[in-house]
XYZ file of C-alpha atoms in Angstrom:
586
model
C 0.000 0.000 0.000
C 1.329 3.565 -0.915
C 2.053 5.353 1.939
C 0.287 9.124 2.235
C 1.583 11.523 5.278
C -1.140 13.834 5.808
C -0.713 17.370 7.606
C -4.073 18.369 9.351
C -3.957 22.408 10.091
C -6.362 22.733 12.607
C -5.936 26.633 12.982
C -8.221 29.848 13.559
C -8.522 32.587 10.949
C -10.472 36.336 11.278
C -13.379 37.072 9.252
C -12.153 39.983 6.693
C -8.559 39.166 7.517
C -7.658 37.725 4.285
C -4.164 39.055 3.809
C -3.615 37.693 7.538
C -5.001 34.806 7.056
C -2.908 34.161 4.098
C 0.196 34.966 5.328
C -0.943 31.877 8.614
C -1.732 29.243 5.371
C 1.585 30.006 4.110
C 3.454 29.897 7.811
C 1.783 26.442 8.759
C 1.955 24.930 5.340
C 6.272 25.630 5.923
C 5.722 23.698 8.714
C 3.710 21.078 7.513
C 6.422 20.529 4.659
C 9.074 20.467 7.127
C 7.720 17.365 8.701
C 7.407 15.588 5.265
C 4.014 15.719 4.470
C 2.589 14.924 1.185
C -0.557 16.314 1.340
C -1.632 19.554 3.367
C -5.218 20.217 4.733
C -6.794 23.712 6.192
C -10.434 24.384 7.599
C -13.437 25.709 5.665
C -13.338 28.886 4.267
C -10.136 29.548 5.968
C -8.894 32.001 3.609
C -11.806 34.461 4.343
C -12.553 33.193 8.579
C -16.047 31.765 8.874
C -18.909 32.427 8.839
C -18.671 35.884 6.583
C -22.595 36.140 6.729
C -23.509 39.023 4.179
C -19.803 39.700 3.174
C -20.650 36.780 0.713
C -23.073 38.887 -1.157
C -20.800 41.766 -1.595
C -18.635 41.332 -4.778
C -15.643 42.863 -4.148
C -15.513 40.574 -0.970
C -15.826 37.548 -3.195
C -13.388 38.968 -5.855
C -11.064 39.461 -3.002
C -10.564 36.125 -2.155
C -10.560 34.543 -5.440
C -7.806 36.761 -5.729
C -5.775 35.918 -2.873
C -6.201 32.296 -3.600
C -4.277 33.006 -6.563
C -2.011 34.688 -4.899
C -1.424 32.261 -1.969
C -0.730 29.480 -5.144
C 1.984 31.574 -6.240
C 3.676 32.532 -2.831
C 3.693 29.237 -2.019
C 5.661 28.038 -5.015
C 7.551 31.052 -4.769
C 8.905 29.840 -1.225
C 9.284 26.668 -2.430
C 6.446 24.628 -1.553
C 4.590 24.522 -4.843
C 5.620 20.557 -5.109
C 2.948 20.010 -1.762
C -0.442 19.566 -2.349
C -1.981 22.245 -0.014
C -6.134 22.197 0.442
C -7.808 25.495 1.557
C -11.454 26.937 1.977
C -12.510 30.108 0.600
C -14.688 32.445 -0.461
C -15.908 31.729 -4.611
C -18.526 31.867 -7.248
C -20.125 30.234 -9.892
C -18.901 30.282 -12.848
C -21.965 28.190 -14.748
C -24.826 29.203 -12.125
C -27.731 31.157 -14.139
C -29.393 33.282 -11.713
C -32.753 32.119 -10.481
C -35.567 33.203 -8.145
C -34.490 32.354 -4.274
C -30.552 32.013 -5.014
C -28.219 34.481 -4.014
C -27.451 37.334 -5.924
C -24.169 36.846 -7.645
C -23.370 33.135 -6.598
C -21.527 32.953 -4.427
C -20.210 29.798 -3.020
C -18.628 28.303 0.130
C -15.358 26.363 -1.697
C -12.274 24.942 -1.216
C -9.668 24.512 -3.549
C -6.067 22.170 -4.507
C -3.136 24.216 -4.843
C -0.243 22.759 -6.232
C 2.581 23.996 -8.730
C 1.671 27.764 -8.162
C -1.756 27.565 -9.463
C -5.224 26.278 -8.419
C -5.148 22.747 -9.547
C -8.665 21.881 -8.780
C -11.659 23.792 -6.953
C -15.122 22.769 -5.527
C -18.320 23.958 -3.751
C -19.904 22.650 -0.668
C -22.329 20.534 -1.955
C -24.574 20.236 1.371
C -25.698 23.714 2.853
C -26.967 23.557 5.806
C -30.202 26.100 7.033
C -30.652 25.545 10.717
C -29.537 27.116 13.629
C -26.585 28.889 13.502
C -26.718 28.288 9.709
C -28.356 30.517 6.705
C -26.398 28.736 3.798
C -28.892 29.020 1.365
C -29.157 32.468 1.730
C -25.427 33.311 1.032
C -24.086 30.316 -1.131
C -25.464 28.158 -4.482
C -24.171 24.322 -3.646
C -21.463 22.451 -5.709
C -22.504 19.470 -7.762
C -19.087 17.602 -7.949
C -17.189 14.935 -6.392
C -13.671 16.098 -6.066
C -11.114 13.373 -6.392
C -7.536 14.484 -6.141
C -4.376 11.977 -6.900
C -1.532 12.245 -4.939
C 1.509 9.820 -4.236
C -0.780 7.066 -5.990
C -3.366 7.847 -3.695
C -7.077 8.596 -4.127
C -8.317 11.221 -2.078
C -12.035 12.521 -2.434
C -12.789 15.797 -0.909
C -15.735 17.534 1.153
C -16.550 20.803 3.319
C -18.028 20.409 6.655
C -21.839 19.565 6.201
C -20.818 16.731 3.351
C -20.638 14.708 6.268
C -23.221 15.992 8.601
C -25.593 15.225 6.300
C -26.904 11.530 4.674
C -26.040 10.892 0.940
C -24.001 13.188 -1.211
C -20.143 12.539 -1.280
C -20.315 10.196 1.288
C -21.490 7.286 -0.803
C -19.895 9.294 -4.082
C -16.549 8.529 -2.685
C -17.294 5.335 -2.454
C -18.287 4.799 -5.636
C -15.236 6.762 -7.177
C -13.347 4.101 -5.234
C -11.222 6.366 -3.149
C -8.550 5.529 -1.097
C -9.010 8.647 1.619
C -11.929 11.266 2.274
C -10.675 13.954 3.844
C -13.457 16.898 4.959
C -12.490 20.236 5.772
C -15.021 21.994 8.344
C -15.664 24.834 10.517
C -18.187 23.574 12.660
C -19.077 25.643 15.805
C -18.693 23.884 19.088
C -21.899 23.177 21.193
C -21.745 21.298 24.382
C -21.279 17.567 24.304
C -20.564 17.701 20.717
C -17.452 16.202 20.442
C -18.812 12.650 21.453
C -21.779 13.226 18.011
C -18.386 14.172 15.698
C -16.739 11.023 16.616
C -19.551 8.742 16.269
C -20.904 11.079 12.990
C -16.984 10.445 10.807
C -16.902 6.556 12.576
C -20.159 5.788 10.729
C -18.956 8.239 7.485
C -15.452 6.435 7.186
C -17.589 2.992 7.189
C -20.353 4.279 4.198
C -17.208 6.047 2.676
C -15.681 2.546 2.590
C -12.394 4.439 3.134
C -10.286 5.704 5.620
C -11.703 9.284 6.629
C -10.388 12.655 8.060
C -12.348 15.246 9.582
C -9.790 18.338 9.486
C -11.884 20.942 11.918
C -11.170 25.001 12.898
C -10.501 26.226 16.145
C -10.759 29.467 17.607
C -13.896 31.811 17.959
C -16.045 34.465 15.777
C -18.294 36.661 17.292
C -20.179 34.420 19.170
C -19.809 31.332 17.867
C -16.320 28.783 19.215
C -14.736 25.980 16.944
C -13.239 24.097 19.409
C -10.523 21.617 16.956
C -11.387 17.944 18.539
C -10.180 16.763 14.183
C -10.523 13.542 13.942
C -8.758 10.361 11.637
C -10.528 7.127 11.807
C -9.396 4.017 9.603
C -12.653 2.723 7.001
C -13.973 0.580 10.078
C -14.648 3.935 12.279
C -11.290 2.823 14.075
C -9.567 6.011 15.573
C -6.698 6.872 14.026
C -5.461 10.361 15.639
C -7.491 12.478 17.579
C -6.329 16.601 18.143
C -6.578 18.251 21.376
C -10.059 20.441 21.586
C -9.587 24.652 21.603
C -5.753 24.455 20.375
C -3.956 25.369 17.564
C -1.902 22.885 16.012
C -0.956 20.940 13.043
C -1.522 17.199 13.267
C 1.003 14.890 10.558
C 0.549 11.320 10.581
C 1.512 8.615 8.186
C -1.478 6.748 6.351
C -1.549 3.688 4.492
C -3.645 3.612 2.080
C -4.915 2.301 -1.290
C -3.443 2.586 -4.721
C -5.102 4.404 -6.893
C -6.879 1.979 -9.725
C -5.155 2.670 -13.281
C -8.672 3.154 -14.334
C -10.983 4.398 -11.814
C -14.442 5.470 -12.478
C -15.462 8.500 -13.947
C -18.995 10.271 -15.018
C -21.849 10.981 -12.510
C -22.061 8.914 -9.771
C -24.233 9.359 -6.548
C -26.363 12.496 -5.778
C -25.854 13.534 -9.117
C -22.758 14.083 -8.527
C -20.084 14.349 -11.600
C -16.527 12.707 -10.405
C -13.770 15.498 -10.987
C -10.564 13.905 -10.994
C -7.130 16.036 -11.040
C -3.708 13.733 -11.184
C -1.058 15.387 -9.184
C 1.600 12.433 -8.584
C 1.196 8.826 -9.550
C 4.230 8.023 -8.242
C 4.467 6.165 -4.537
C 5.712 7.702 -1.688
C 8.671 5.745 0.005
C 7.897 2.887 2.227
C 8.898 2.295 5.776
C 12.543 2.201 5.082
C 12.351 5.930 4.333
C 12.162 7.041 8.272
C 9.884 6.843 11.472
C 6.118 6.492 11.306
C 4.532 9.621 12.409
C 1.030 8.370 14.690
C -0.531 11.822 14.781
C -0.689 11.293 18.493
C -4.345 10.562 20.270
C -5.607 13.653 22.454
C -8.150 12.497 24.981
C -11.291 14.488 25.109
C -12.138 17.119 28.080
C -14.632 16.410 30.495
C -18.197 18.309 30.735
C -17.014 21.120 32.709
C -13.613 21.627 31.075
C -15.123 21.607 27.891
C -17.790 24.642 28.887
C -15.124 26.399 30.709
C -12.404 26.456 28.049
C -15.380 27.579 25.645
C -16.178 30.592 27.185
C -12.423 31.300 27.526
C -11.394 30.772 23.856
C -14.795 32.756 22.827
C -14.063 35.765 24.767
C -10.311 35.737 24.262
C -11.357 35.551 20.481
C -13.831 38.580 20.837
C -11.634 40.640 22.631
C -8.267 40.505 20.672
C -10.126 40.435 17.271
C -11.558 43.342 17.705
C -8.835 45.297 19.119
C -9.353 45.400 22.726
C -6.811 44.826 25.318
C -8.650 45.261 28.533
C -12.152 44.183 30.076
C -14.558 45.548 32.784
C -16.857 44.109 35.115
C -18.472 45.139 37.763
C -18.165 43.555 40.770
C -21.132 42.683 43.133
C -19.982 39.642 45.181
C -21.809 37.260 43.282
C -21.299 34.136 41.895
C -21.976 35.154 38.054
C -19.694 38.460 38.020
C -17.454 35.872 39.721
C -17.407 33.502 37.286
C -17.138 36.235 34.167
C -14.087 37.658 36.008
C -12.525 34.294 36.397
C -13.055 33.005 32.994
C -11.715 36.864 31.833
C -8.730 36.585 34.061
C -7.818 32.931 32.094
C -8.487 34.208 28.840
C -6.977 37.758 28.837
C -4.365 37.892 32.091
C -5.169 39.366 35.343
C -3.744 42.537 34.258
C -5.899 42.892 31.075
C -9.543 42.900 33.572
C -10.311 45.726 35.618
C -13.168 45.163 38.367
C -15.030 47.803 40.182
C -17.481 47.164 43.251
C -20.404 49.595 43.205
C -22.145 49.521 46.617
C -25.598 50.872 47.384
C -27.070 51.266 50.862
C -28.653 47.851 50.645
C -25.194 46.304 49.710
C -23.764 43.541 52.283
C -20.841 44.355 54.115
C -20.061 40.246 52.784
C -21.245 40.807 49.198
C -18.475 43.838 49.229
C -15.653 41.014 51.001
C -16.382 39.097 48.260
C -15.765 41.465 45.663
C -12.356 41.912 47.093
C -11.538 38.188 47.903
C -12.044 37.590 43.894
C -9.944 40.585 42.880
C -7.142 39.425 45.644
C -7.586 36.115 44.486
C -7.205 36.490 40.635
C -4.766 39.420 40.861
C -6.945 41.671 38.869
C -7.145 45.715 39.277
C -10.066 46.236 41.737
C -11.342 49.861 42.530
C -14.671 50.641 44.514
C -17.115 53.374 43.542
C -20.204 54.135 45.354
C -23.476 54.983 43.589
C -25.062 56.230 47.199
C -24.422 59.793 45.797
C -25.728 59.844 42.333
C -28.595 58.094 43.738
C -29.242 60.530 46.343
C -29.129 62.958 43.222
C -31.614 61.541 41.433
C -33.887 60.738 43.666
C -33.828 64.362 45.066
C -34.825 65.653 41.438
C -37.149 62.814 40.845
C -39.548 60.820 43.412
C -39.441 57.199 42.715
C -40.258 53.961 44.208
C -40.703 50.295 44.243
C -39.324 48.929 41.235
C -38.421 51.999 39.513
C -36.054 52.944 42.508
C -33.892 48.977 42.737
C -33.968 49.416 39.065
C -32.531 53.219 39.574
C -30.115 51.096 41.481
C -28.820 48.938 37.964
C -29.129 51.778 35.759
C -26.371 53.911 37.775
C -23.918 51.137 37.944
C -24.498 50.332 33.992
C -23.751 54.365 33.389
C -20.752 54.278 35.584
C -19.375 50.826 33.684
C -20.136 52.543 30.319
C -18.838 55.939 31.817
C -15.143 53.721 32.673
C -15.401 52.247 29.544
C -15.292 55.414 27.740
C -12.896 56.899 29.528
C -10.153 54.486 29.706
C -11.094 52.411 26.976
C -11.986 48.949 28.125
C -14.335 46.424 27.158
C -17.422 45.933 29.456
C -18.714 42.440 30.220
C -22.090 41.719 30.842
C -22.722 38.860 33.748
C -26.048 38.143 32.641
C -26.621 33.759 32.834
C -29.299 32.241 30.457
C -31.583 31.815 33.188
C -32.162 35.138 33.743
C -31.931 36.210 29.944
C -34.853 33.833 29.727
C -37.186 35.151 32.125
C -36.414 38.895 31.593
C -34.535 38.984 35.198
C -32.468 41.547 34.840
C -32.110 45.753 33.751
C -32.357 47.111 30.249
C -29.449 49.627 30.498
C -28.309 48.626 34.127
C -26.861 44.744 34.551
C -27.582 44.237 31.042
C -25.270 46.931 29.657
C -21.906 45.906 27.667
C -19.985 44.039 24.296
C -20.049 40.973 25.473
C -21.881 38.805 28.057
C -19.251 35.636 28.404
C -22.083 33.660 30.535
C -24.944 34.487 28.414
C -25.298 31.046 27.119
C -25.008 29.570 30.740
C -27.722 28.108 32.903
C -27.586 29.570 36.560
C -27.341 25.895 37.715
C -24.571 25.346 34.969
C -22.543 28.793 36.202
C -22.220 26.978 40.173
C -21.190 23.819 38.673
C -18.132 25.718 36.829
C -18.026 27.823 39.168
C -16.936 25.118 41.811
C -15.093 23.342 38.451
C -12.836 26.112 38.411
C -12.012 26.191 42.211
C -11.236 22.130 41.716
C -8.822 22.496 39.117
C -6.966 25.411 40.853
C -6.835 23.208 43.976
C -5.706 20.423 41.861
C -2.665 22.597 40.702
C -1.690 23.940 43.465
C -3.394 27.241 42.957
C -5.486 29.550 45.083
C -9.133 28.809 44.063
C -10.126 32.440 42.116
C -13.643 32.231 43.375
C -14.334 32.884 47.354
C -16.218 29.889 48.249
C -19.449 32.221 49.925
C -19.770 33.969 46.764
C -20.546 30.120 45.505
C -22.832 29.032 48.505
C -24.633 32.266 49.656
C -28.217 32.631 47.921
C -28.129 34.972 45.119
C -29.470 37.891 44.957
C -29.513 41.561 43.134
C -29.428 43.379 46.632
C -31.470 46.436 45.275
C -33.718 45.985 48.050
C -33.366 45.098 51.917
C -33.361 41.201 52.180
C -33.616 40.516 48.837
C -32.927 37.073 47.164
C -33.441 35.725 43.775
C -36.761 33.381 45.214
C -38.881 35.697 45.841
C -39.701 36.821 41.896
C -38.028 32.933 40.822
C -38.533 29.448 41.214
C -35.532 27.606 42.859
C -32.654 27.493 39.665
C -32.539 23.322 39.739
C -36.867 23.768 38.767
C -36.085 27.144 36.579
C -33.568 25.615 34.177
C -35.260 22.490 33.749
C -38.337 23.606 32.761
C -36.390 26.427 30.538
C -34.529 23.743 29.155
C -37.495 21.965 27.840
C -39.005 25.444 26.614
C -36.059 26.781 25.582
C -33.765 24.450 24.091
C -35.988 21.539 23.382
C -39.553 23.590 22.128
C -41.917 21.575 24.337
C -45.302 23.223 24.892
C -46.408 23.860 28.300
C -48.822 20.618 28.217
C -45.824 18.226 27.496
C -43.723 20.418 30.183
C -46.518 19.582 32.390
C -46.767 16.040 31.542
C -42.549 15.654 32.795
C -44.109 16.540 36.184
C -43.896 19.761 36.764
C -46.817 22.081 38.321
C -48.748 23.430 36.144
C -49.175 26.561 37.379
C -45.487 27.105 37.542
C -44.851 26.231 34.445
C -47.553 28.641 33.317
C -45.465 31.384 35.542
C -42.406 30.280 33.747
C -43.275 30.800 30.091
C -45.017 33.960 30.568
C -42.125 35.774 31.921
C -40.014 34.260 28.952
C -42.733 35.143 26.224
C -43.122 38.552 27.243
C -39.126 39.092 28.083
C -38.121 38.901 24.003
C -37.981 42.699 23.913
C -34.958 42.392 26.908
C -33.134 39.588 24.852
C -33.035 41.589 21.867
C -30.993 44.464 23.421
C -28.279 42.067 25.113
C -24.965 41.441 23.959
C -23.863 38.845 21.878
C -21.979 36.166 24.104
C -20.124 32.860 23.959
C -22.535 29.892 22.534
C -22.313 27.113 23.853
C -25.607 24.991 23.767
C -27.954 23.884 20.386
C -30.114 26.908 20.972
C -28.923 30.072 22.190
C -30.638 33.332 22.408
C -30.187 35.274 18.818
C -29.167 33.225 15.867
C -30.870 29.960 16.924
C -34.033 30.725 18.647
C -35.534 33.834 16.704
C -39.039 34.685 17.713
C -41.242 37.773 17.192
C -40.884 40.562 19.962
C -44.893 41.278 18.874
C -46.700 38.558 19.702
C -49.610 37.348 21.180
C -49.261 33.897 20.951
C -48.526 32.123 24.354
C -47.711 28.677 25.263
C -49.336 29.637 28.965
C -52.774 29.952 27.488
């Protein structure tokens, strides 16, 4: 069997940041060819960062990278590495596409390409667009109708992009039928909890119906608020795992692949799913066998557990958010609690102590322990801590303007979101929003007081979900050797938004173990309130519950983006009418 090393780039790029993410295909492909390989592999649309959303309808955007990818072909022969097949996603169009009611405008299309010898040896389309959640492929992209088969080293290799293999049918079974020796799929699929077990079993089960061995080369990093989180995968054509990559790293993964020889006449025309084989011949020619050096495994990364997982998500998505879009400092404000405690933790991993600035904000119904706490966490992480007191500017504004009840706790919020923004403005930092799912669901919190910031790293979070990392975090500091950065009472005392005297988070909520189940049925998993009821819960709760997160929409809108991390977050995935007078409560 011909022997194929294979160099898996499992990288980040920045959406717009062609030229840079050029110059990072042309600094890991060096590598890459250092270490032998005979074929190199980078993520989906790599060129251009994914996803470009309505970039891919401007033409000068899609001219842009058609021209880079040019460009990239000839740089890389031009540093000598035009004799190494390198794959990389980009930004095209259709060249035959006629346009037609309900396509985009122009053509565009999500596409990878071979280049090899200082040119673009052979280019393709995703041929599978995916139109759920996150995803609105068929509004941006026409699909490809090809089955790309490129030769190299005597080798067969069929190619995909990303939902090729998410989805039944298509090149799948095509590279089967072109008899292929390898399919390798190039992907930037956006990390959701427990996902990583689904990818393994998804390419096992692929690699088998491929009736080849399979890779799954996958992005890392984070865009906006979606996190790629690596985890690429090379499994033999019985599902067998081959090499696994660490999850949220950078890297480039070689390993040495036996495989095939390429039949002196394989098949050609269309084959499954209409699609028409498209066969380029790069080098017939063997690599050497074992005698030619060590075998290179790839290595075997074991995945993270639940909570390490989460928690490494919300630190590669705000690190991402942060540095690409020019920030170098973050602040939060401080109230004692666990979720400003958790957001200044997972800031203080993903930025540096030095990079988060924390300010307590005390009113006159403030705890003397809620202000400790505050000042545990900032000795704790090492992060700059300052206190300001709204007691004045409330004073002010209640002396020009009588308020009360909920208009004065809320007077409370809206002070210490002015004075973040006010901070912000001056000195230039990045406010983070604490807000948890829980309360983003049920409207718990103040439109232009807790709510205020660029970025709400826990937004995605069940309340239940931030204790669990919470105490996570703690554990692994322990484990190391390290002082825990959260105070343990911020993690045990009740919660509460201290605008009033004795206030805790049960009197306007259920308990957070009931609230976030029943939200996770409503939420993430649709269920009316008759099959909520039917799981056992009281009725008249649940009628509670999905009335305050009905008629909270309007709140949701005006948050930040933040870090998702579950199969239906607030904003791209769940989209529903602020107007509306349906409700699930009766």
């Amino acid at each position: 069997m011909p022997r194929l090393r294979l160099a898996l780039n499992q990288i980040d790029s920045t959406v717009g940041d062609i030229d840079g993410n050029a110059e990072s295909v042309l600094r890991w492909t060096r590598h890459a060819a250092g270490q032998g390989a005979h074929l190199v592999a980078f993520p989906e649309m790599v060129l251009t960062g994914y996803p470009v959303e309505d970039l891919a309808l401007r033409s000068s955007f899609v001219e842009a990278s058609r021209a880079a990818l040019r460009s990239l072909a000839a740089r890389l022969a031009e540093d000598g590495l035009g004799g190494v097949p390198v794959v990389v996603g980009y930004l095209d169009r259709s060249a035959t596409a006629q346009p037609r009611y309900g396509q985009p405008a122009g053509a565009p299309q999500n596409a990878a390409a071979v280049l090899h010898g200082g040119r673009v040896a052979l280019s393709f389309a995703k041929h599978h667009l995916p139109n759920y959640g996150v995803f609105d492929e068929f509004r941006y992209f026409v699909p490809g109708d090809t089955l790309p088969v490129v030769r190299v080293r005597g080798v067969d290799v069929a190619l995909a992009i990303c939902e090729d293999l998410w989805q039944d049918g298509g090149r799948v079974p095509a590279a089967r039928s072109a008899r292929a020796g390898l399919l390798l799929s190039v992907n930037a699929s956006p990390y959701e909890r427990d996902k990583d077990d689904t990818r393994l079993e998804l390419v096992g089960k692929r690699a088998q119906e491929a009736g080849c061995t399979t890779a799954y080369l996958a992005m890392t990093g984070g865009q906006d608020e979606l996190v790629f989180d690596g985890d690429s995968i090379v499994v033999d054509r019985d599902g067998t795992v081959l090499a696994r990559a660490p999850q949220f790293t950078e890297g480039c993964v070689v390993l040495d692949l036996d495989l095939p020889a390429a039949e002196t006449e394989p098949p050609t025309g269309v084959v499954d799913d209409g699609l028409r084989i498209d066969r380029v011949v790069l080098s017939e020619q063997p690599a050497p066998g074992p005698a030619a050096g060590p075998w290179l495994s790839g290595g075997h990364a074991e995945p993270l557990d639940d909570d390490e997982e989460v928690y490494s998500a919300l630190v590669v998505g705000l690190r991402a958010y942060v540095g690409k879009n020019g920030f170098r400092s973050v602040l939060i404000g401080l109230s004692g609690g666990i979720d400003s405690a958790l957001v200044a933790s997972i800031a203080c991993d993903a930025l540096g102590a030095r990079h988060v600035y924390g300010v307590s904000m005390p009113s006159r119904y403030s705890s003397g322990h809620s202000r400790d706490d505050a000042a545990e966490l900032a000795r704790r992480t090492g992060l700059n801590y300052r206190t300001v007191p709204i007691e004045p500017m409330f004073d002010a504004y209640t002396g020009a303007l009588e308020l009360t009840g909920l208009a004065e706790e809320n007077l409370q919020s809206r002070l210490r979101g002015t004075l973040l923004m006010a901070l912000s403005n001056q000195e230039g930092h990045l406010v983070l929003a604490p807000g948890n799912k829980s309360e983003l669901a049920v409207g718990y919190s103040t439109l232009y007081g807790d709510s205020v910031g660029a970025y709400g790293p826990v937004k995605d979070v069940y309340k239940t979900s931030v204790f669990r990392l919470a105490e996570w975090r703690n554990r692994a500091a322990a484990a190391r050797g390290q002082t825990p950065p959260i105070p343990e009472h911020s993690i045990t005392k009740p919660p509460s938004a201290e605008l009033r005297p004795g206030q805790v988070d049960t009197d306007s909520l259920p308990d957070y173990p009931v609230l976030d189940a029943i939200l996770a049925l409503y939420v993430d998993g649709d269920r009316g309130a008759d099959e909520i009821v039917a799981a056992g819960y009281d009725r008249e709760l649940v009628t509670r519950t999905l009335r305050m997160v009905d008629t909270a929409e309007y709140k949701r809108r005006q948050y930040p983006p933040g870090t998702k991390i579950s199969s239906k977050g607030f904003g791209k995935d769940r989209r529903l009418p602020v107007t509306n007078r349906w409700r699930e409560s009766g």
